[in-house]
XYZ file of C-alpha atoms in Angstrom:
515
model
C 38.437 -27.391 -14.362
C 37.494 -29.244 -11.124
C 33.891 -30.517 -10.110
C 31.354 -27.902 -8.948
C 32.550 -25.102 -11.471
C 30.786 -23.906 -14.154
C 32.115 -24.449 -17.412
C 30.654 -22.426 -20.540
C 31.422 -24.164 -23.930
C 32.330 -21.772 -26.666
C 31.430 -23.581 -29.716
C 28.117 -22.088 -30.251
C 27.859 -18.689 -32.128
C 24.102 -18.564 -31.267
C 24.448 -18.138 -27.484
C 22.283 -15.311 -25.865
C 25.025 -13.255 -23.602
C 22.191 -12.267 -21.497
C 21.044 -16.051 -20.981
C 24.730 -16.953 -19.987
C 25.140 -14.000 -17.725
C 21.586 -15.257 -15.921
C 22.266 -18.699 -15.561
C 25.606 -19.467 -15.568
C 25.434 -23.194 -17.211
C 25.375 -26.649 -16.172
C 28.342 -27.706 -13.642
C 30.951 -30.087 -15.082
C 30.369 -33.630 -13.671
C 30.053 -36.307 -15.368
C 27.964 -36.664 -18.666
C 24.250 -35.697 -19.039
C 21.419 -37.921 -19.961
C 18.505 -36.311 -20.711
C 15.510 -38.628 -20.863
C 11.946 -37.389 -22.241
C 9.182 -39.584 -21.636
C 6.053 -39.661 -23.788
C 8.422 -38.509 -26.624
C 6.184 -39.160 -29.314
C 3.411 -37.022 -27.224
C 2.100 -33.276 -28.604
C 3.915 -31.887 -24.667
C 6.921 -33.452 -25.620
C 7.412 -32.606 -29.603
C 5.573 -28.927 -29.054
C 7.821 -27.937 -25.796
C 10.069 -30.413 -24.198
C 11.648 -30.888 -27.388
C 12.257 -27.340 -28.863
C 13.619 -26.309 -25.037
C 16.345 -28.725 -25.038
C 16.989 -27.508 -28.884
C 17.362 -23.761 -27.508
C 19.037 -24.696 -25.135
C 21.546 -26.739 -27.207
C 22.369 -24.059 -29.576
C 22.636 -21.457 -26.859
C 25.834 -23.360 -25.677
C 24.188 -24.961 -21.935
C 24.274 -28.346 -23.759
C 27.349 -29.538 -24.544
C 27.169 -32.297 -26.881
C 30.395 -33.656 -25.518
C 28.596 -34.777 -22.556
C 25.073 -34.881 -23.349
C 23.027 -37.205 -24.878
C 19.036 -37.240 -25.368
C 16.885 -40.215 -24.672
C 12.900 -40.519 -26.269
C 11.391 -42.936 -24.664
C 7.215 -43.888 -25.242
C 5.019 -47.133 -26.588
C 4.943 -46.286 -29.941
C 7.144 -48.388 -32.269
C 9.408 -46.184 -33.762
C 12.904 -45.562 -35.231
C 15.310 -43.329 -33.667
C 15.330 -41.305 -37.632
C 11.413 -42.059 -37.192
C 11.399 -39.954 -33.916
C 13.869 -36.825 -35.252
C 11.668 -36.777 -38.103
C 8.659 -36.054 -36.277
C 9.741 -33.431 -33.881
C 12.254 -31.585 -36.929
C 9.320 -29.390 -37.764
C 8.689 -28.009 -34.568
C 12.105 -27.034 -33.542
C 13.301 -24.725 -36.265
C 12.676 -23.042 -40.145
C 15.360 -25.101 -41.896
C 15.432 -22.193 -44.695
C 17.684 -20.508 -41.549
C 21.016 -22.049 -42.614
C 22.550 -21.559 -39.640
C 20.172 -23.249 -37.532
C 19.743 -25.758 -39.834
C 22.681 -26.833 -39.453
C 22.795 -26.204 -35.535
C 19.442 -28.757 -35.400
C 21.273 -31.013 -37.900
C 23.725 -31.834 -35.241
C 21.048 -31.649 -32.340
C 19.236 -34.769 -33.570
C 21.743 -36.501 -33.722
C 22.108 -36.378 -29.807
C 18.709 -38.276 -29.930
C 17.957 -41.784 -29.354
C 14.640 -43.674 -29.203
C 13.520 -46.494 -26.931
C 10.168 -48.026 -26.851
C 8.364 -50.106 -24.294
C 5.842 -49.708 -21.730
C 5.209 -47.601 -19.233
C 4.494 -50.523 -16.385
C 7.107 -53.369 -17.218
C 10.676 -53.649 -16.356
C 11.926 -54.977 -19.833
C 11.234 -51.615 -21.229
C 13.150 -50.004 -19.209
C 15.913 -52.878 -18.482
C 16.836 -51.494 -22.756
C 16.218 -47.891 -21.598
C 18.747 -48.473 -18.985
C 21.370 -50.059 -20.776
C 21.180 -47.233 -23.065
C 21.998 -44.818 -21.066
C 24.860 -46.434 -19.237
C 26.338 -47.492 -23.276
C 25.879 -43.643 -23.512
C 27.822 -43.214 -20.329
C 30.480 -45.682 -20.628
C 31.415 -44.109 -24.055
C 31.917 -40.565 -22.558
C 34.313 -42.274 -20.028
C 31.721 -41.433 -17.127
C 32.926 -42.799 -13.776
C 30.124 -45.255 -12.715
C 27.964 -42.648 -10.058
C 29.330 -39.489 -11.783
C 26.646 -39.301 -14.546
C 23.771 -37.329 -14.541
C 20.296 -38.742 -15.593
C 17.295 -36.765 -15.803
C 13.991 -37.989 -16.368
C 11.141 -35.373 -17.859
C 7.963 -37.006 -17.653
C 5.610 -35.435 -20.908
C 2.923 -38.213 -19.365
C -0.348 -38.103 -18.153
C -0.450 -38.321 -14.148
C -2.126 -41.440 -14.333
C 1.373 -43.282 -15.253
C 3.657 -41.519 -13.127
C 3.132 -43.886 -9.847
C 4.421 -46.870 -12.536
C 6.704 -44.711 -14.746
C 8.027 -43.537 -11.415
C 8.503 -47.383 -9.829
C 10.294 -48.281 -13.370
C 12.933 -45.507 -13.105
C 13.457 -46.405 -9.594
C 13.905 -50.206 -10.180
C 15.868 -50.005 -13.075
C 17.340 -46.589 -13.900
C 18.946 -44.918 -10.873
C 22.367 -43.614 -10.950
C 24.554 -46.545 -9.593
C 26.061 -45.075 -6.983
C 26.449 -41.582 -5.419
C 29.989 -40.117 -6.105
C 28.838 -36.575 -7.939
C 26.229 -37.546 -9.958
C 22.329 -37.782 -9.841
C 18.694 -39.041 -10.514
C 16.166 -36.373 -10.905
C 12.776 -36.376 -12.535
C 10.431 -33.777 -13.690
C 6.737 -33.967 -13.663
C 3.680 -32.064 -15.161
C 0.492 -30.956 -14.023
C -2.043 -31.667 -13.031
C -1.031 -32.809 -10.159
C -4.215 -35.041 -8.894
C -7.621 -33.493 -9.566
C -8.430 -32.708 -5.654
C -6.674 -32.514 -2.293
C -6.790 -36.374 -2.214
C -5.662 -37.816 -5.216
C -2.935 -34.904 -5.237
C -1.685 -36.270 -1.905
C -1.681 -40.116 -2.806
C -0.222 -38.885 -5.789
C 2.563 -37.436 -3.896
C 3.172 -40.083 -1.711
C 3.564 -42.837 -4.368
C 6.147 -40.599 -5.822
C 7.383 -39.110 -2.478
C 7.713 -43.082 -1.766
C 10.034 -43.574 -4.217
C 12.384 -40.578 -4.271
C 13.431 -37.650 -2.137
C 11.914 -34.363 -2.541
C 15.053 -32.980 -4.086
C 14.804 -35.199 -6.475
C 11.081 -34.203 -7.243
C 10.961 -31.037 -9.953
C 7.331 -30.599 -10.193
C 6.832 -27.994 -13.071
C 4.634 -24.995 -13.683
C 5.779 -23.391 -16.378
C 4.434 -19.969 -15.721
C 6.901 -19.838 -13.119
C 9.553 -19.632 -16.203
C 7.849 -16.327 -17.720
C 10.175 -13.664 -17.834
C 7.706 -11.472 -15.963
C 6.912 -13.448 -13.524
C 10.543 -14.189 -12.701
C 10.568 -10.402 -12.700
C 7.920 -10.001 -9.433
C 10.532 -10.525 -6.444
C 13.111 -7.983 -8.071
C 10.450 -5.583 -8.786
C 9.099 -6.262 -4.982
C 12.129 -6.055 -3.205
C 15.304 -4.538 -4.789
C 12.837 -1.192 -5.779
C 12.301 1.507 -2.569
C 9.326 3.159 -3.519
C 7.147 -0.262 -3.864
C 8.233 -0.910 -0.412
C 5.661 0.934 1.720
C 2.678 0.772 -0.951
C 2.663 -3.117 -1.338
C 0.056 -3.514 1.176
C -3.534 -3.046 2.465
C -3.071 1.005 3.436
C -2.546 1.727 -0.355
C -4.241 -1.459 -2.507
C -7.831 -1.338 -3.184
C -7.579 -4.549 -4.621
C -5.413 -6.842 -7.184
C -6.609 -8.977 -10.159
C -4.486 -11.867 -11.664
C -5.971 -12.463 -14.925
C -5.953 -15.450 -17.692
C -7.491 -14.567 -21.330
C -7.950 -17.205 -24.284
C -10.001 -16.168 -27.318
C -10.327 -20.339 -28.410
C -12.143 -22.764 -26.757
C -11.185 -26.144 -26.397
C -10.543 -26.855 -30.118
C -10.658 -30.251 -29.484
C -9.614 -31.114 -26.545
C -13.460 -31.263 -25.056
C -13.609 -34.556 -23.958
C -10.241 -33.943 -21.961
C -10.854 -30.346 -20.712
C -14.442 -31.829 -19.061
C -12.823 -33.956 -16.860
C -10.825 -30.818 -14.967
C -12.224 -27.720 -15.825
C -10.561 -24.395 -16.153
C -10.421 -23.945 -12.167
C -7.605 -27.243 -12.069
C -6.411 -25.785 -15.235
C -5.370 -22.826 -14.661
C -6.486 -21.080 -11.533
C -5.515 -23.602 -8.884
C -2.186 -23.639 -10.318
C -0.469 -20.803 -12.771
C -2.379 -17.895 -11.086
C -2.150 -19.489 -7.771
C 1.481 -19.274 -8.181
C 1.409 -15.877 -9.488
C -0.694 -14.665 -6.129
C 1.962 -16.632 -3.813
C 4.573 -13.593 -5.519
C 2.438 -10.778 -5.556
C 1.473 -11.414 -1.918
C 4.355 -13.365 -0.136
C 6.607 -11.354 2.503
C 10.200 -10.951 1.703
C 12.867 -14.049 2.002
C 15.424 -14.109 4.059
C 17.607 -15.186 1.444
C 17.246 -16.056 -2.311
C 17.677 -19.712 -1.516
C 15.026 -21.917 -3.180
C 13.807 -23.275 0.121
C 13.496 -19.735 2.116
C 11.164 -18.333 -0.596
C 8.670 -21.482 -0.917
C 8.939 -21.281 2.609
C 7.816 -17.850 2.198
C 5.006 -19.066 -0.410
C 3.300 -21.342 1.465
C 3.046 -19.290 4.325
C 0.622 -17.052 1.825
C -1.712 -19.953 1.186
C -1.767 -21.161 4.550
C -3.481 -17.434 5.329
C -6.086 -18.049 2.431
C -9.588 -18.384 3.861
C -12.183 -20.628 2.854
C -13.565 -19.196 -0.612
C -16.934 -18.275 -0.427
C -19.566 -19.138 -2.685
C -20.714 -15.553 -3.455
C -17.173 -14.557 -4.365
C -17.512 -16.954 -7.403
C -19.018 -16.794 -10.678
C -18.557 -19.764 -13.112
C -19.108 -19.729 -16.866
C -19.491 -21.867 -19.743
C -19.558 -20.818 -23.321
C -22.571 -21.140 -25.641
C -21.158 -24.767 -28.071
C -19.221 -26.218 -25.606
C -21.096 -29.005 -25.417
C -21.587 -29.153 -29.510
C -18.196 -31.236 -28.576
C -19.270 -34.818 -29.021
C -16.625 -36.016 -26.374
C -18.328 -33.568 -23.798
C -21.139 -34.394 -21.845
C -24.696 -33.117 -23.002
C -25.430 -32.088 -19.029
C -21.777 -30.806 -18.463
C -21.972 -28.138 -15.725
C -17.625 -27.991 -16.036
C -16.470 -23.892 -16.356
C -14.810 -22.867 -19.360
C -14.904 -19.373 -17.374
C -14.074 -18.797 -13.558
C -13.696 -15.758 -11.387
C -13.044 -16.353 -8.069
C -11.648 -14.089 -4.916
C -9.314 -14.751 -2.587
C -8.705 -13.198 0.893
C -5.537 -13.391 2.948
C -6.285 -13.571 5.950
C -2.684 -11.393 7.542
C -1.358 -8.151 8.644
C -0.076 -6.841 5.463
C -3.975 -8.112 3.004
C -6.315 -8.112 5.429
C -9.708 -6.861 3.385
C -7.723 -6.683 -0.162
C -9.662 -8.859 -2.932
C -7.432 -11.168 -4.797
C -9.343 -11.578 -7.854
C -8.621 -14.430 -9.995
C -10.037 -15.011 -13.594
C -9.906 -17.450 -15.592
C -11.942 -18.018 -18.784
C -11.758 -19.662 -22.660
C -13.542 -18.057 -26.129
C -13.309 -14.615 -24.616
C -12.746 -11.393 -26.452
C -8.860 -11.068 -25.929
C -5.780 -13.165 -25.224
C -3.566 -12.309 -22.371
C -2.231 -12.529 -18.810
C -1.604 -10.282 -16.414
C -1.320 -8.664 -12.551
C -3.572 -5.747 -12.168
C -2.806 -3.798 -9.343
C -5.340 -1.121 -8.289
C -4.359 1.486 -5.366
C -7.130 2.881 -3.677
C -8.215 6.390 -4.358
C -6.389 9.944 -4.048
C -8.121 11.447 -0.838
C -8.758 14.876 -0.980
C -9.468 14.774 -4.890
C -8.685 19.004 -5.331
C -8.554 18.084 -9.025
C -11.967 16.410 -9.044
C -10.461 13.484 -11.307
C -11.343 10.512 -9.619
C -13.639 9.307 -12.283
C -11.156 8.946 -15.178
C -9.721 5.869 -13.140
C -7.163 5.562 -10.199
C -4.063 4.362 -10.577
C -3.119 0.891 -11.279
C 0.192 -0.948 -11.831
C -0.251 -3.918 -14.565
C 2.284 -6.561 -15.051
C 1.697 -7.991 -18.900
C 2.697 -11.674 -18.587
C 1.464 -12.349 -22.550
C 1.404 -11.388 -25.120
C 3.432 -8.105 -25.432
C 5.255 -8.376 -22.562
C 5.367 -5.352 -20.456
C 4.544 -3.371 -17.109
C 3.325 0.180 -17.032
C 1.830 2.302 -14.391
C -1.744 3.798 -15.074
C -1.482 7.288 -13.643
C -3.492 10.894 -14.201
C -1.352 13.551 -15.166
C -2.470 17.129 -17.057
C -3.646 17.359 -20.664
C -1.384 19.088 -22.699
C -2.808 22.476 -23.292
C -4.221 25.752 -22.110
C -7.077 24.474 -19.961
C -5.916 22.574 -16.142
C -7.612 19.246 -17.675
C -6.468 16.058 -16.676
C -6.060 12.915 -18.304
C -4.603 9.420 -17.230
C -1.855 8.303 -18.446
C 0.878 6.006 -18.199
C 5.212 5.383 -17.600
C 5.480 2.100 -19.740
C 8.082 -0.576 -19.500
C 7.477 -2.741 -23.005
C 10.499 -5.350 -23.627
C 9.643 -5.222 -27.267
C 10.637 -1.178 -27.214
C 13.163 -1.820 -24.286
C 15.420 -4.544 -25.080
C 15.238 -4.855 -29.194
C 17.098 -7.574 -30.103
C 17.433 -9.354 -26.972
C 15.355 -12.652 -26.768
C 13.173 -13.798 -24.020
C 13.319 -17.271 -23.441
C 10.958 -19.846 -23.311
C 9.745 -20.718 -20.171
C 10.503 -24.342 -20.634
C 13.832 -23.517 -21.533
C 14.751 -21.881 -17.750
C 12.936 -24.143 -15.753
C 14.757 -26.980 -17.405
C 18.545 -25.790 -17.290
C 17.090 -24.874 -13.148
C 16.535 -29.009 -13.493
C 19.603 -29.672 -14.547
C 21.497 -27.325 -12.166
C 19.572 -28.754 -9.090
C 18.183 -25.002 -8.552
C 14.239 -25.944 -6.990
C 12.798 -22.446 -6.632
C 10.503 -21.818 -9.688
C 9.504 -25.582 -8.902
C 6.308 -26.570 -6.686
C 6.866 -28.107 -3.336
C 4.514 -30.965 -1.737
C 3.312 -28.800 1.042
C 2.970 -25.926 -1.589
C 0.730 -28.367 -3.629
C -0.741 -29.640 -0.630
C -2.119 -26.628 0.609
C -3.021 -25.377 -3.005
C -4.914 -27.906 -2.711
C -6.806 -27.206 0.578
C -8.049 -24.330 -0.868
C -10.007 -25.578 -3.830
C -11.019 -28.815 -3.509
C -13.938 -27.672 -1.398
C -15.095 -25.598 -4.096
C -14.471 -27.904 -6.250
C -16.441 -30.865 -4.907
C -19.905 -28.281 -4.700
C -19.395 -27.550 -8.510
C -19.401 -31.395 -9.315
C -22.422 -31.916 -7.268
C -24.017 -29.365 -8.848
C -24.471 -26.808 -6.220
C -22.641 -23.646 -7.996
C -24.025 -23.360 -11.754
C -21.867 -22.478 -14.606
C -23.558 -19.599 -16.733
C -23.630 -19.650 -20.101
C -21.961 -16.607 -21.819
C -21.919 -16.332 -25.702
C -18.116 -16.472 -27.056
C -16.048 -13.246 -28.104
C -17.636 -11.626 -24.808
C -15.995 -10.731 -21.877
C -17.655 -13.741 -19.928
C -21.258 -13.935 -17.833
C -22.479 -10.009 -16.895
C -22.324 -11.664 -13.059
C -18.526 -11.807 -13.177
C -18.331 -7.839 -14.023
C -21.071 -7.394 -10.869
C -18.904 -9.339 -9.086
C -15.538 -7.299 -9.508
C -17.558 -4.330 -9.075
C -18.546 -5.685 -5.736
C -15.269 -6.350 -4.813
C -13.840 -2.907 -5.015
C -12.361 -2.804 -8.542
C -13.068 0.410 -10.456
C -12.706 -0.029 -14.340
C -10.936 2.737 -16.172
C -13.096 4.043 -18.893
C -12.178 6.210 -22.124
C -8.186 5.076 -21.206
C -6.826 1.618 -23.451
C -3.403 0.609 -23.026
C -1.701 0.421 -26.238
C 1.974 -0.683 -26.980
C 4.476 1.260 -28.379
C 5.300 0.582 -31.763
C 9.418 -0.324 -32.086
């Protein structure tokens, strides 16, 4: 089988058809080094690991060509290494993947060294290309791909390392890519220096800059629902939408992580990123084309029609024992809580609230789109007060969409009630497992597909449109409220959505269906 086909190995029995039949797998060039740095890191044992693991036993691995590289500070073995990450990959009472994972670490090698001198790397490098050399790899076939489970602060000197002494040799099939994780920068200007020491170093198709919510099934699932279904065509817009919420739900604080958390707050964690990229595919017209570049093209048109957020469109919380943390500072005014709107400023949202909310130790856990049309006029039935009808997209837990809509009580009486048509995968597709979203966006990596990956003029503009905000809440000019934990979040954030146009359902709770 010639270069640029796909080849699916057959050896696994664990393979998920519908996986295969999604992605195809990795093209057959030369052999595949995979290299994870910050291996001994909680990103890299908790999800860089177990993604290359699923992937492995699903088949798109094939250990005849691949080989997996730790690499971090921390004086270690390469048995030392496979022994820390075992327990997070797999129950090894399953005998069958037991033995699957069994075979998987052995794929693994560790190198240690620092992050900022050539030596380390100089071994790092010469492992790879023993790895290479053995699988009969013609020098500038081989594939090497770098996954970065670092803190930003290293990547301008992890980055210069890799470049020094770890590119492919020469360009006859193969490649160099690397992967990095947010947060990008902590404001419009370190984002863009942080870019351009990178962007410095290595094309932008070489640059995989990950958010991993763009790997959730569901919101893989907005541009098919959008576009490939007629009758969402000529609602998605301002005539029909009263106004859309994109929402982010933890019932935990920062369990330890205070001292880190402080220094970015829940706006850079979350909001200016995951439900930023969620709002880009809710609101974004349609591509010309499915090609990565035509819909980030499509994406950053979307943020370049955000206006500047206003003040009294935001309401920031903090919840009562955050700063019992002794790493957190006693004065902290950094929200653990954040709703914020967004207007897009274009033909098709002109005057539709984009609310996004954000918040820690709340009463619930989940994410999801909330899609409110406006109201029925004419109301003959006289119902309008049991809700109007929304269209939620569950991102987690439970995934699921349904459609909130009022139909007639059963009975005698013309009473109405609201109800809903329900789409749960759990009911839907028994049996069929949904995979991680680390798992997609790194086979995308490794098959050079950039879509569910950030651009820098995507980030850039991201960017734009918080940093303002974000500078007034570190001088102190927007207050974080306290709310107790288990609530909802500060009364003012409920005002707020109320203000906006958003109409809560009462007396109607979405509850899944039961397998």
């Amino acid at each position: 089988m010639g270069s640029g086909q796909w080849h699916v190995e057959k050896r696994s029995t664990f393979r998920n058809d519908s996986f295969v039949k999604e992605y195809g797998t990795v093209p057959e060039t030369g052999c595949l080094s995979i290299v994870v740095l910050g291996a001994s890191g909680d990103l890299a044992k908790k999800k860089t690991f177990p993604a290359l693991f699923n992937l492995y036993r699903q088949g798109f691995l094939n250990p005849d060509e691949v080989h997996i590289f730790g690499y971090a500070r921390t004086k270690i073995s390469d048995e030392e290494l496979r022994d820390r990450i075992r327990g997070y990959l797999v129950d090894e009472k399953n005998a069958e993947q037991a033995e699957a994972l069994s075979k998987f670490l052995q794929l693994i090698k560790y190198v240690s060294g620092p992050y900022d001198s050539e030596e380390g790397f100089q071994r790092l490098d010469k492992a790879i290309s023993e790895h290479e050399i053995a699988k009969n790899s013609s020098e500038g076939s081989s594939r090497r791909l770098f996954y970065l489970a670092l803190p930003p602060s290293v990547y301008p000197s992890v980055c210069k390392m890799i470049k020094t002494c770890c590119m492919n040799k020469s360009d006859l099939g193969g490649w160099t890519r690397i992967v990095v994780e947010k947060p990008f920068g902590k404001d419009l200007e370190s984002a863009e220096q942080l870019s351009s020491q990178i962007g410095e170093l290595f094309e932008e198709s070489q640059i995989y800059r990950i958010d991993h919510y763009l790997g959730k099934e569901l919101v893989q699932n907005m541009l098919v629902l959008r576009f490939a279904n007629r009758f969402f065509l000529p609602l998605w817009n301002r005539d029909n939408i009263e106004n859309v919420q994109i929402v982010f739900r933890e019932d935990f604080g920062t369990e330890g992580r205070g001292g880190y958390f402080d220094e970015y707050g829940i706006i850079r964690d979350i909001i200016q990123n995951h439900l930023l990229q969620v709002l880009c595919l809710v609101a974004m017209e349609k591509p010309i084309s499915l090609k990565p570049e035509h819909i980030r093209d499509e994406k950053v048109k979307v943020l370049q029609s955000v206006v500047p957020i206003s003040d009294d469109e935001v309401v920031l919380g903090q919840y009562e024992g955050y700063r019992d943390d002794p790493t957190v500072p006693n004065d902290s005014n950094t929200p653990t809580f954040a709703t914020t709107i967004l207007r897009i400023h274009n033909e098709r949202w002109e005057g539709v609230p984009f609310i996004l909310k954000a918040g820690k130790a709340l009463n619930s856990r989940k994410a999801e789109i909330r899609i409110q049309f406006k109201d029925v006029p004419g109301d003959i039935f006289r119902c309008q007060k049991q809700g109007r009808n929304e269209f939620v997209i569950r991102l987690q837990p439970s995934e699921a969409m349904y459609m909130k809509l009022t139909v007639k009580q059963p009975g005698l009486e013309m009473n109405t009630v609201q109800s809903e048509l329900d789409l749960s995968y759990g009911q839907r597709y028994q049996g069929v497992s949904i995979p991680e979203a680390y798992e997609r966006l790194i086979l995308d990596t490794i098959k050079g597909d950039q879509q569910h990956f950030v651009r820098r003029d995507e980030l850039k503009v991201a960017w734009e449109i918080f940093t303002p905000l974000l500078h007034r809440i570190e001088k102190g000019e927007v207050k974080s409220i306290p709310y107790k934990p288990g609530s909802r979040g500060p009364k003012e954030a409920d005002q707020l959505l109320e203000k906006a146009g958003y109409l809560q359902t009462h007396g109607y709770i979405w509850i899944p269906p039961t397998l």
